[in-house]
């Protein structure tokens, strides 16, 4: 039912957006797109996947057997689940696959994936704060968003940097959270503590992973700017650094199907001074392709992983 509701919300938002756009204009935007920048921008999914897979390899403890091809298969399989699960929770499924395929213990695999997602979110917030601080002019809404994103970045850094702060945060969160969420927060608290124990033992590796995550998200935002160039539109790169992370954050809200609708509406709203509605809607479709293309590539691998898990479970039961 929740999935049906999210799909319905996506369709309603898209219906509102496209009711205000001349559809032939949208088609014309793609017909007149740059024949060089379009394949370059879409092709960015390849280096992004490769860098993300390499980072997953670097996260693994020494002596683990996760090869580069296997890491790519995990990333692509998770991309399929990210299309149907809210807030990119398909990435959490990587922990399950790594455990079932014997790469890591269950606790450590979950800790590793939680750290990976935390680095991704903090890197996105970092670029968002950087862009918003340089973005001019700011009205009250952008000042509010700058403060909100800045607070989120500081909170996330404190959670990663201080075990005591993280313990206090989860205690407070468990007290104010609904009853059905408390057990999940308790599990999350245990995994977060394990993550601290594992990653802070090697600070050089920690900063290496952090730097890689920041670079990966720079490539993500660069790809969106390439999309704008492919649509033969103009937006200053620093402005794109401020606006595109906000649109991505809107798409992470667990309200719609794979962020479709909320992300599109955010792009139309935030880029209205630089892109006409038809071009902004086209940019929304291209941004959706960032998730759709890896998901297509991951379909064969997802079925392989699910088949492996069923085989392992069957052998354990026997």
PDB file of C-alpha atoms in Angstrom:
ATOM      1  CA  UNK A   1       0.000   0.000   0.000  1.00  0.00           C
ATOM      2  CA  UNK A   2       2.835   2.425   0.833  1.00  0.00           C
ATOM      3  CA  UNK A   3       4.435   1.720  -2.543  1.00  0.00           C
ATOM      4  CA  UNK A   4       1.132   2.328  -4.337  1.00  0.00           C
ATOM      5  CA  UNK A   5       0.699   5.601  -2.453  1.00  0.00           C
ATOM      6  CA  UNK A   6       4.220   6.748  -3.388  1.00  0.00           C
ATOM      7  CA  UNK A   7       3.569   5.932  -7.058  1.00  0.00           C
ATOM      8  CA  UNK A   8       0.289   7.834  -6.892  1.00  0.00           C
ATOM      9  CA  UNK A   9       2.008  10.860  -5.350  1.00  0.00           C
ATOM     10  CA  UNK A  10       4.669  10.783  -8.091  1.00  0.00           C
ATOM     11  CA  UNK A  11       2.003  10.645 -10.798  1.00  0.00           C
ATOM     12  CA  UNK A  12       0.037  13.513  -9.241  1.00  0.00           C
ATOM     13  CA  UNK A  13       3.117  15.751  -8.996  1.00  0.00           C
ATOM     14  CA  UNK A  14       4.139  14.915 -12.568  1.00  0.00           C
ATOM     15  CA  UNK A  15       0.597  15.604 -13.769  1.00  0.00           C
ATOM     16  CA  UNK A  16       0.688  19.041 -12.143  1.00  0.00           C
ATOM     17  CA  UNK A  17       4.114  19.798 -13.654  1.00  0.00           C
ATOM     18  CA  UNK A  18       3.254  18.666 -17.177  1.00  0.00           C
ATOM     19  CA  UNK A  19      -0.135  20.399 -17.098  1.00  0.00           C
ATOM     20  CA  UNK A  20       1.796  23.680 -17.005  1.00  0.00           C
ATOM     21  CA  UNK A  21       4.209  22.686 -19.792  1.00  0.00           C
ATOM     22  CA  UNK A  22       3.595  22.622 -23.517  1.00  0.00           C
ATOM     23  CA  UNK A  23       4.450  19.003 -24.372  1.00  0.00           C
ATOM     24  CA  UNK A  24       5.629  19.799 -27.936  1.00  0.00           C
ATOM     25  CA  UNK A  25       8.114  22.252 -26.367  1.00  0.00           C
ATOM     26  CA  UNK A  26       9.462  19.443 -24.165  1.00  0.00           C
ATOM     27  CA  UNK A  27       9.891  17.221 -27.213  1.00  0.00           C
ATOM     28  CA  UNK A  28      11.579  20.085 -29.061  1.00  0.00           C
ATOM     29  CA  UNK A  29      14.071  20.517 -26.203  1.00  0.00           C
ATOM     30  CA  UNK A  30      15.284  16.944 -26.683  1.00  0.00           C
ATOM     31  CA  UNK A  31      15.213  17.200 -30.478  1.00  0.00           C
ATOM     32  CA  UNK A  32      17.432  20.282 -30.341  1.00  0.00           C
ATOM     33  CA  UNK A  33      19.793  18.862 -27.697  1.00  0.00           C
ATOM     34  CA  UNK A  34      23.542  18.851 -28.243  1.00  0.00           C
ATOM     35  CA  UNK A  35      24.602  15.645 -30.013  1.00  0.00           C
ATOM     36  CA  UNK A  36      27.964  15.580 -28.222  1.00  0.00           C
ATOM     37  CA  UNK A  37      27.079  16.604 -24.678  1.00  0.00           C
ATOM     38  CA  UNK A  38      24.048  14.312 -24.469  1.00  0.00           C
ATOM     39  CA  UNK A  39      25.965  10.994 -24.798  1.00  0.00           C
ATOM     40  CA  UNK A  40      28.817  12.406 -22.685  1.00  0.00           C
ATOM     41  CA  UNK A  41      26.444  13.362 -19.869  1.00  0.00           C
ATOM     42  CA  UNK A  42      24.559  10.062 -19.963  1.00  0.00           C
ATOM     43  CA  UNK A  43      27.839   8.155 -20.184  1.00  0.00           C
ATOM     44  CA  UNK A  44      28.931   9.632 -16.862  1.00  0.00           C
ATOM     45  CA  UNK A  45      27.048   6.781 -15.169  1.00  0.00           C
ATOM     46  CA  UNK A  46      29.938   4.493 -16.147  1.00  0.00           C
ATOM     47  CA  UNK A  47      32.803   6.265 -14.299  1.00  0.00           C
ATOM     48  CA  UNK A  48      30.448   7.010 -11.404  1.00  0.00           C
ATOM     49  CA  UNK A  49      29.647   3.318 -11.033  1.00  0.00           C
ATOM     50  CA  UNK A  50      33.319   2.362 -11.335  1.00  0.00           C
ATOM     51  CA  UNK A  51      34.458   4.888  -8.710  1.00  0.00           C
ATOM     52  CA  UNK A  52      31.670   3.822  -6.339  1.00  0.00           C
ATOM     53  CA  UNK A  53      32.653   0.178  -6.795  1.00  0.00           C
ATOM     54  CA  UNK A  54      36.305   0.989  -6.145  1.00  0.00           C
ATOM     55  CA  UNK A  55      35.302   2.802  -2.943  1.00  0.00           C
ATOM     56  CA  UNK A  56      33.343  -0.263  -1.817  1.00  0.00           C
ATOM     57  CA  UNK A  57      36.479  -2.332  -2.322  1.00  0.00           C
ATOM     58  CA  UNK A  58      38.499   0.138  -0.220  1.00  0.00           C
ATOM     59  CA  UNK A  59      35.927  -0.093   2.564  1.00  0.00           C
ATOM     60  CA  UNK A  60      36.427  -3.834   2.878  1.00  0.00           C
ATOM     61  CA  UNK A  61      38.818  -5.117   5.567  1.00  0.00           C
ATOM     62  CA  UNK A  62      42.175  -6.478   4.468  1.00  0.00           C
ATOM     63  CA  UNK A  63      42.007 -10.097   3.434  1.00  0.00           C
ATOM     64  CA  UNK A  64      38.450  -9.898   2.128  1.00  0.00           C
ATOM     65  CA  UNK A  65      37.670 -11.457  -1.231  1.00  0.00           C
ATOM     66  CA  UNK A  66      35.498  -8.795  -2.824  1.00  0.00           C
ATOM     67  CA  UNK A  67      36.838  -8.316  -6.347  1.00  0.00           C
ATOM     68  CA  UNK A  68      36.292  -5.245  -8.500  1.00  0.00           C
ATOM     69  CA  UNK A  69      33.800  -7.011 -10.784  1.00  0.00           C
ATOM     70  CA  UNK A  70      31.909  -8.349  -7.782  1.00  0.00           C
ATOM     71  CA  UNK A  71      31.790  -4.849  -6.278  1.00  0.00           C
ATOM     72  CA  UNK A  72      30.351  -3.518  -9.544  1.00  0.00           C
ATOM     73  CA  UNK A  73      27.692  -6.217  -9.516  1.00  0.00           C
ATOM     74  CA  UNK A  74      26.731  -5.281  -5.945  1.00  0.00           C
ATOM     75  CA  UNK A  75      26.474  -1.587  -6.833  1.00  0.00           C
ATOM     76  CA  UNK A  76      24.331  -2.278  -9.905  1.00  0.00           C
ATOM     77  CA  UNK A  77      22.085  -4.750  -8.079  1.00  0.00           C
ATOM     78  CA  UNK A  78      21.529  -2.165  -5.342  1.00  0.00           C
ATOM     79  CA  UNK A  79      20.619   0.363  -8.062  1.00  0.00           C
ATOM     80  CA  UNK A  80      17.688  -1.845  -9.047  1.00  0.00           C
ATOM     81  CA  UNK A  81      16.373  -1.910  -5.480  1.00  0.00           C
ATOM     82  CA  UNK A  82      16.910   1.849  -5.119  1.00  0.00           C
ATOM     83  CA  UNK A  83      14.288   2.319  -7.831  1.00  0.00           C
ATOM     84  CA  UNK A  84      11.599   0.704  -5.681  1.00  0.00           C
ATOM     85  CA  UNK A  85      12.745   1.366  -2.115  1.00  0.00           C
ATOM     86  CA  UNK A  86      12.559   4.824  -0.457  1.00  0.00           C
ATOM     87  CA  UNK A  87      15.585   7.004   0.334  1.00  0.00           C
ATOM     88  CA  UNK A  88      17.963   4.717  -1.606  1.00  0.00           C
ATOM     89  CA  UNK A  89      17.484   1.970   0.971  1.00  0.00           C
ATOM     90  CA  UNK A  90      18.436  -0.523  -1.715  1.00  0.00           C
ATOM     91  CA  UNK A  91      22.029   0.224  -0.704  1.00  0.00           C
ATOM     92  CA  UNK A  92      21.329  -1.455   2.638  1.00  0.00           C
ATOM     93  CA  UNK A  93      20.589  -4.656   0.711  1.00  0.00           C
ATOM     94  CA  UNK A  94      24.294  -4.771  -0.199  1.00  0.00           C
ATOM     95  CA  UNK A  95      24.986  -5.662   3.432  1.00  0.00           C
ATOM     96  CA  UNK A  96      22.661  -8.649   3.150  1.00  0.00           C
ATOM     97  CA  UNK A  97      24.210  -9.819  -0.119  1.00  0.00           C
ATOM     98  CA  UNK A  98      27.753  -9.456   1.225  1.00  0.00           C
ATOM     99  CA  UNK A  99      26.831 -11.467   4.309  1.00  0.00           C
ATOM    100  CA  UNK A 100      25.070 -14.239   2.393  1.00  0.00           C
ATOM    101  CA  UNK A 101      27.904 -14.559  -0.135  1.00  0.00           C
ATOM    102  CA  UNK A 102      30.454 -14.877   2.667  1.00  0.00           C
ATOM    103  CA  UNK A 103      32.326 -11.596   2.178  1.00  0.00           C
ATOM    104  CA  UNK A 104      31.697 -10.236   5.698  1.00  0.00           C
ATOM    105  CA  UNK A 105      29.856 -10.972   8.905  1.00  0.00           C
ATOM    106  CA  UNK A 106      26.352  -9.542   9.152  1.00  0.00           C
ATOM    107  CA  UNK A 107      27.198  -6.880  11.715  1.00  0.00           C
ATOM    108  CA  UNK A 108      30.305  -5.656   9.909  1.00  0.00           C
ATOM    109  CA  UNK A 109      28.611  -5.633   6.498  1.00  0.00           C
ATOM    110  CA  UNK A 110      25.772  -3.477   7.850  1.00  0.00           C
ATOM    111  CA  UNK A 111      28.273  -1.146   9.543  1.00  0.00           C
ATOM    112  CA  UNK A 112      30.207  -0.817   6.296  1.00  0.00           C
ATOM    113  CA  UNK A 113      27.121   0.071   4.258  1.00  0.00           C
ATOM    114  CA  UNK A 114      25.901   2.522   6.919  1.00  0.00           C
ATOM    115  CA  UNK A 115      29.262   4.283   6.810  1.00  0.00           C
ATOM    116  CA  UNK A 116      29.138   4.357   3.004  1.00  0.00           C
ATOM    117  CA  UNK A 117      25.660   5.936   3.042  1.00  0.00           C
ATOM    118  CA  UNK A 118      26.723   8.406   5.747  1.00  0.00           C
ATOM    119  CA  UNK A 119      29.718   9.488   3.656  1.00  0.00           C
ATOM    120  CA  UNK A 120      27.471   9.916   0.618  1.00  0.00           C
ATOM    121  CA  UNK A 121      24.934  12.047   2.473  1.00  0.00           C
ATOM    122  CA  UNK A 122      27.573  14.208   4.174  1.00  0.00           C
ATOM    123  CA  UNK A 123      29.434  14.717   0.891  1.00  0.00           C
ATOM    124  CA  UNK A 124      26.199  15.818  -0.771  1.00  0.00           C
ATOM    125  CA  UNK A 125      25.464  18.209   2.111  1.00  0.00           C
ATOM    126  CA  UNK A 126      29.027  19.553   1.958  1.00  0.00           C
ATOM    127  CA  UNK A 127      28.719  20.468  -1.716  1.00  0.00           C
ATOM    128  CA  UNK A 128      25.275  21.885  -1.074  1.00  0.00           C
ATOM    129  CA  UNK A 129      26.566  24.161   1.709  1.00  0.00           C
ATOM    130  CA  UNK A 130      29.525  25.201  -0.449  1.00  0.00           C
ATOM    131  CA  UNK A 131      27.254  26.126  -3.331  1.00  0.00           C
ATOM    132  CA  UNK A 132      24.635  27.863  -1.178  1.00  0.00           C
ATOM    133  CA  UNK A 133      27.254  30.029   0.556  1.00  0.00           C
ATOM    134  CA  UNK A 134      28.443  31.273  -2.845  1.00  0.00           C
ATOM    135  CA  UNK A 135      24.952  31.509  -4.366  1.00  0.00           C
ATOM    136  CA  UNK A 136      23.666  35.041  -4.923  1.00  0.00           C
ATOM    137  CA  UNK A 137      21.217  36.562  -4.461  1.00  0.00           C
ATOM    138  CA  UNK A 138      19.594  34.760  -1.509  1.00  0.00           C
ATOM    139  CA  UNK A 139      16.015  35.313  -0.377  1.00  0.00           C
ATOM    140  CA  UNK A 140      14.651  34.130   2.968  1.00  0.00           C
ATOM    141  CA  UNK A 141      13.966  30.632   1.562  1.00  0.00           C
ATOM    142  CA  UNK A 142      17.565  30.105   0.487  1.00  0.00           C
ATOM    143  CA  UNK A 143      18.906  31.436   3.797  1.00  0.00           C
ATOM    144  CA  UNK A 144      16.600  28.985   5.579  1.00  0.00           C
ATOM    145  CA  UNK A 145      17.766  26.112   3.382  1.00  0.00           C
ATOM    146  CA  UNK A 146      21.404  27.105   3.884  1.00  0.00           C
ATOM    147  CA  UNK A 147      20.974  27.000   7.661  1.00  0.00           C
ATOM    148  CA  UNK A 148      19.033  23.715   7.563  1.00  0.00           C
ATOM    149  CA  UNK A 149      21.607  21.988   5.326  1.00  0.00           C
ATOM    150  CA  UNK A 150      24.462  23.418   7.420  1.00  0.00           C
ATOM    151  CA  UNK A 151      22.912  22.079  10.642  1.00  0.00           C
ATOM    152  CA  UNK A 152      22.429  18.691   8.990  1.00  0.00           C
ATOM    153  CA  UNK A 153      26.077  18.645   7.898  1.00  0.00           C
ATOM    154  CA  UNK A 154      27.345  19.554  11.372  1.00  0.00           C
ATOM    155  CA  UNK A 155      25.076  16.959  12.992  1.00  0.00           C
ATOM    156  CA  UNK A 156      26.290  14.266  10.600  1.00  0.00           C
ATOM    157  CA  UNK A 157      29.950  15.118  11.160  1.00  0.00           C
ATOM    158  CA  UNK A 158      29.413  14.962  14.939  1.00  0.00           C
ATOM    159  CA  UNK A 159      27.724  11.571  14.609  1.00  0.00           C
ATOM    160  CA  UNK A 160      30.682  10.241  12.650  1.00  0.00           C
ATOM    161  CA  UNK A 161      33.399  11.912  14.692  1.00  0.00           C
ATOM    162  CA  UNK A 162      32.162  11.389  18.261  1.00  0.00           C
ATOM    163  CA  UNK A 163      31.029   8.074  19.676  1.00  0.00           C
ATOM    164  CA  UNK A 164      29.659   9.810  22.793  1.00  0.00           C
ATOM    165  CA  UNK A 165      27.610  12.241  20.716  1.00  0.00           C
ATOM    166  CA  UNK A 166      26.265   9.371  18.621  1.00  0.00           C
ATOM    167  CA  UNK A 167      25.282   7.454  21.782  1.00  0.00           C
ATOM    168  CA  UNK A 168      23.464  10.523  23.154  1.00  0.00           C
ATOM    169  CA  UNK A 169      21.744  11.128  19.803  1.00  0.00           C
ATOM    170  CA  UNK A 170      20.379   7.583  19.542  1.00  0.00           C
ATOM    171  CA  UNK A 171      19.224   7.589  23.178  1.00  0.00           C
ATOM    172  CA  UNK A 172      17.231  10.774  22.580  1.00  0.00           C
ATOM    173  CA  UNK A 173      15.941   9.504  19.208  1.00  0.00           C
ATOM    174  CA  UNK A 174      14.703   6.262  20.766  1.00  0.00           C
ATOM    175  CA  UNK A 175      12.823   8.155  23.460  1.00  0.00           C
ATOM    176  CA  UNK A 176      10.944  10.446  21.078  1.00  0.00           C
ATOM    177  CA  UNK A 177      10.471   7.990  18.187  1.00  0.00           C
ATOM    178  CA  UNK A 178       7.246   5.976  17.695  1.00  0.00           C
ATOM    179  CA  UNK A 179       7.277   2.516  19.275  1.00  0.00           C
ATOM    180  CA  UNK A 180       7.578   0.694  15.942  1.00  0.00           C
ATOM    181  CA  UNK A 181      10.766   2.656  15.163  1.00  0.00           C
ATOM    182  CA  UNK A 182      12.537   2.050  18.475  1.00  0.00           C
ATOM    183  CA  UNK A 183      13.767  -1.461  17.702  1.00  0.00           C
ATOM    184  CA  UNK A 184      15.173  -0.269  14.359  1.00  0.00           C
ATOM    185  CA  UNK A 185      16.941   2.622  16.085  1.00  0.00           C
ATOM    186  CA  UNK A 186      18.387   0.196  18.642  1.00  0.00           C
ATOM    187  CA  UNK A 187      19.788  -1.967  15.834  1.00  0.00           C
ATOM    188  CA  UNK A 188      21.086   1.148  14.097  1.00  0.00           C
ATOM    189  CA  UNK A 189      22.781   2.273  17.322  1.00  0.00           C
ATOM    190  CA  UNK A 190      24.618  -1.040  17.637  1.00  0.00           C
ATOM    191  CA  UNK A 191      25.755  -0.964  14.021  1.00  0.00           C
ATOM    192  CA  UNK A 192      26.839   2.663  14.366  1.00  0.00           C
ATOM    193  CA  UNK A 193      29.013   1.739  17.354  1.00  0.00           C
ATOM    194  CA  UNK A 194      30.554  -1.139  15.413  1.00  0.00           C
ATOM    195  CA  UNK A 195      31.213   1.267  12.551  1.00  0.00           C
ATOM    196  CA  UNK A 196      33.087   3.639  14.892  1.00  0.00           C
ATOM    197  CA  UNK A 197      35.206   0.783  16.216  1.00  0.00           C
ATOM    198  CA  UNK A 198      36.068  -0.427  12.717  1.00  0.00           C
ATOM    199  CA  UNK A 199      36.727   2.768  10.781  1.00  0.00           C
ATOM    200  CA  UNK A 200      38.462   4.890  13.416  1.00  0.00           C
ATOM    201  CA  UNK A 201      41.165   2.252  13.856  1.00  0.00           C
ATOM    202  CA  UNK A 202      42.743   3.418  10.596  1.00  0.00           C
ATOM    203  CA  UNK A 203      42.344   7.178  10.270  1.00  0.00           C
ATOM    204  CA  UNK A 204      44.347   7.285   7.047  1.00  0.00           C
ATOM    205  CA  UNK A 205      41.866   4.886   5.441  1.00  0.00           C
ATOM    206  CA  UNK A 206      39.008   6.888   6.930  1.00  0.00           C
ATOM    207  CA  UNK A 207      40.123  10.135   5.299  1.00  0.00           C
ATOM    208  CA  UNK A 208      40.851   8.320   2.042  1.00  0.00           C
ATOM    209  CA  UNK A 209      37.257   7.054   1.888  1.00  0.00           C
ATOM    210  CA  UNK A 210      35.925  10.477   2.873  1.00  0.00           C
ATOM    211  CA  UNK A 211      37.909  12.224   0.142  1.00  0.00           C
ATOM    212  CA  UNK A 212      36.783   9.663  -2.425  1.00  0.00           C
ATOM    213  CA  UNK A 213      33.137  10.215  -1.448  1.00  0.00           C
ATOM    214  CA  UNK A 214      33.462  13.978  -1.858  1.00  0.00           C
ATOM    215  CA  UNK A 215      35.018  13.465  -5.294  1.00  0.00           C
ATOM    216  CA  UNK A 216      32.284  11.018  -6.344  1.00  0.00           C
ATOM    217  CA  UNK A 217      29.593  13.523  -5.449  1.00  0.00           C
ATOM    218  CA  UNK A 218      31.438  16.226  -7.355  1.00  0.00           C
ATOM    219  CA  UNK A 219      31.125  13.940 -10.391  1.00  0.00           C
ATOM    220  CA  UNK A 220      27.401  13.507  -9.712  1.00  0.00           C
ATOM    221  CA  UNK A 221      26.853  17.273  -9.683  1.00  0.00           C
ATOM    222  CA  UNK A 222      29.124  17.683 -12.701  1.00  0.00           C
ATOM    223  CA  UNK A 223      26.933  15.210 -14.580  1.00  0.00           C
ATOM    224  CA  UNK A 224      23.834  17.324 -13.878  1.00  0.00           C
ATOM    225  CA  UNK A 225      25.676  20.381 -15.216  1.00  0.00           C
ATOM    226  CA  UNK A 226      26.568  18.346 -18.318  1.00  0.00           C
ATOM    227  CA  UNK A 227      22.843  17.599 -18.683  1.00  0.00           C
ATOM    228  CA  UNK A 228      22.173  21.340 -18.754  1.00  0.00           C
ATOM    229  CA  UNK A 229      24.830  21.811 -21.433  1.00  0.00           C
ATOM    230  CA  UNK A 230      23.330  18.904 -23.387  1.00  0.00           C
ATOM    231  CA  UNK A 231      19.976  20.707 -23.348  1.00  0.00           C
ATOM    232  CA  UNK A 232      21.715  23.802 -24.759  1.00  0.00           C
ATOM    233  CA  UNK A 233      20.867  25.829 -21.657  1.00  0.00           C
ATOM    234  CA  UNK A 234      23.077  27.995 -19.459  1.00  0.00           C
ATOM    235  CA  UNK A 235      23.532  27.836 -15.702  1.00  0.00           C
ATOM    236  CA  UNK A 236      26.715  28.951 -13.906  1.00  0.00           C
ATOM    237  CA  UNK A 237      28.580  25.983 -12.488  1.00  0.00           C
ATOM    238  CA  UNK A 238      28.653  27.392  -8.939  1.00  0.00           C
ATOM    239  CA  UNK A 239      24.900  27.954  -9.113  1.00  0.00           C
ATOM    240  CA  UNK A 240      24.506  24.329 -10.156  1.00  0.00           C
ATOM    241  CA  UNK A 241      26.565  23.275  -7.118  1.00  0.00           C
ATOM    242  CA  UNK A 242      24.001  25.027  -4.925  1.00  0.00           C
ATOM    243  CA  UNK A 243      20.767  24.027  -6.657  1.00  0.00           C
ATOM    244  CA  UNK A 244      21.320  20.462  -7.873  1.00  0.00           C
ATOM    245  CA  UNK A 245      22.075  19.035  -4.384  1.00  0.00           C
ATOM    246  CA  UNK A 246      18.835  20.582  -3.108  1.00  0.00           C
ATOM    247  CA  UNK A 247      16.900  18.825  -5.865  1.00  0.00           C
ATOM    248  CA  UNK A 248      18.653  15.525  -5.085  1.00  0.00           C
ATOM    249  CA  UNK A 249      17.821  15.918  -1.387  1.00  0.00           C
ATOM    250  CA  UNK A 250      14.179  16.521  -2.317  1.00  0.00           C
ATOM    251  CA  UNK A 251      14.242  13.268  -4.273  1.00  0.00           C
ATOM    252  CA  UNK A 252      15.533  11.390  -1.219  1.00  0.00           C
ATOM    253  CA  UNK A 253      12.392  12.209   0.769  1.00  0.00           C
ATOM    254  CA  UNK A 254      10.386   8.956   1.141  1.00  0.00           C
ATOM    255  CA  UNK A 255       7.269  10.493  -0.414  1.00  0.00           C
ATOM    256  CA  UNK A 256       7.398   9.415  -4.036  1.00  0.00           C
ATOM    257  CA  UNK A 257       8.506   6.513  -6.219  1.00  0.00           C
ATOM    258  CA  UNK A 258      12.322   6.668  -6.551  1.00  0.00           C
ATOM    259  CA  UNK A 259      12.168  10.450  -6.012  1.00  0.00           C
ATOM    260  CA  UNK A 260      10.225  10.939  -9.240  1.00  0.00           C
ATOM    261  CA  UNK A 261       8.020  13.992  -8.904  1.00  0.00           C
ATOM    262  CA  UNK A 262       9.601  15.676  -5.905  1.00  0.00           C
ATOM    263  CA  UNK A 263      12.969  15.875  -7.658  1.00  0.00           C
ATOM    264  CA  UNK A 264      11.332  17.151 -10.857  1.00  0.00           C
ATOM    265  CA  UNK A 265       9.321  19.780  -8.983  1.00  0.00           C
ATOM    266  CA  UNK A 266      12.448  20.933  -7.124  1.00  0.00           C
ATOM    267  CA  UNK A 267      14.348  21.323 -10.403  1.00  0.00           C
ATOM    268  CA  UNK A 268      11.552  23.399 -11.939  1.00  0.00           C
ATOM    269  CA  UNK A 269      11.346  25.577  -8.812  1.00  0.00           C
ATOM    270  CA  UNK A 270      15.045  26.091  -8.104  1.00  0.00           C
ATOM    271  CA  UNK A 271      16.183  26.575 -11.709  1.00  0.00           C
ATOM    272  CA  UNK A 272      13.345  28.903 -12.732  1.00  0.00           C
ATOM    273  CA  UNK A 273      15.732  31.874 -13.078  1.00  0.00           C
ATOM    274  CA  UNK A 274      17.944  29.933 -15.491  1.00  0.00           C
ATOM    275  CA  UNK A 275      15.772  27.361 -17.286  1.00  0.00           C
ATOM    276  CA  UNK A 276      12.334  27.658 -18.844  1.00  0.00           C
ATOM    277  CA  UNK A 277       9.743  25.108 -17.577  1.00  0.00           C
ATOM    278  CA  UNK A 278      10.134  22.771 -20.564  1.00  0.00           C
ATOM    279  CA  UNK A 279      13.936  22.651 -20.205  1.00  0.00           C
ATOM    280  CA  UNK A 280      13.674  22.148 -16.437  1.00  0.00           C
ATOM    281  CA  UNK A 281      11.235  19.270 -17.010  1.00  0.00           C
ATOM    282  CA  UNK A 282      13.666  17.761 -19.517  1.00  0.00           C
ATOM    283  CA  UNK A 283      16.431  18.096 -16.928  1.00  0.00           C
ATOM    284  CA  UNK A 284      14.205  16.197 -14.499  1.00  0.00           C
ATOM    285  CA  UNK A 285      13.863  13.330 -16.960  1.00  0.00           C
ATOM    286  CA  UNK A 286      17.623  13.217 -17.476  1.00  0.00           C
ATOM    287  CA  UNK A 287      18.210  13.225 -13.712  1.00  0.00           C
ATOM    288  CA  UNK A 288      15.848  10.255 -13.413  1.00  0.00           C
ATOM    289  CA  UNK A 289      17.966   8.475 -16.032  1.00  0.00           C
ATOM    290  CA  UNK A 290      20.896   8.688 -13.571  1.00  0.00           C
ATOM    291  CA  UNK A 291      19.065   6.057 -11.497  1.00  0.00           C
ATOM    292  CA  UNK A 292      17.255   4.249 -14.314  1.00  0.00           C
ATOM    293  CA  UNK A 293      20.288   3.369 -16.458  1.00  0.00           C
ATOM    294  CA  UNK A 294      22.313   1.676 -13.665  1.00  0.00           C
ATOM    295  CA  UNK A 295      19.126  -0.141 -12.611  1.00  0.00           C
ATOM    296  CA  UNK A 296      18.757  -1.584 -16.115  1.00  0.00           C
ATOM    297  CA  UNK A 297      22.385  -2.686 -16.008  1.00  0.00           C
ATOM    298  CA  UNK A 298      21.828  -4.267 -12.600  1.00  0.00           C
ATOM    299  CA  UNK A 299      18.779  -6.403 -13.459  1.00  0.00           C
ATOM    300  CA  UNK A 300      20.777  -9.526 -14.477  1.00  0.00           C
ATOM    301  CA  UNK A 301      23.007  -9.222 -11.408  1.00  0.00           C
ATOM    302  CA  UNK A 302      20.067  -8.817  -9.031  1.00  0.00           C
ATOM    303  CA  UNK A 303      18.561 -12.072 -10.226  1.00  0.00           C
ATOM    304  CA  UNK A 304      21.957 -13.770  -9.818  1.00  0.00           C
ATOM    305  CA  UNK A 305      22.329 -12.494  -6.254  1.00  0.00           C
ATOM    306  CA  UNK A 306      18.794 -13.537  -5.327  1.00  0.00           C
ATOM    307  CA  UNK A 307      19.390 -16.992  -6.809  1.00  0.00           C
ATOM    308  CA  UNK A 308      22.629 -17.315  -4.817  1.00  0.00           C
ATOM    309  CA  UNK A 309      20.879 -16.290  -1.600  1.00  0.00           C
ATOM    310  CA  UNK A 310      18.123 -18.862  -2.179  1.00  0.00           C
ATOM    311  CA  UNK A 311      20.734 -21.559  -2.833  1.00  0.00           C
ATOM    312  CA  UNK A 312      22.658 -20.707   0.333  1.00  0.00           C
ATOM    313  CA  UNK A 313      19.479 -20.651   2.410  1.00  0.00           C
ATOM    314  CA  UNK A 314      18.395 -23.999   0.930  1.00  0.00           C
ATOM    315  CA  UNK A 315      21.741 -25.628   1.774  1.00  0.00           C
ATOM    316  CA  UNK A 316      21.600 -24.241   5.331  1.00  0.00           C
ATOM    317  CA  UNK A 317      18.082 -25.632   5.844  1.00  0.00           C
ATOM    318  CA  UNK A 318      19.174 -29.050   4.586  1.00  0.00           C
TER     319      UNK A 318
END
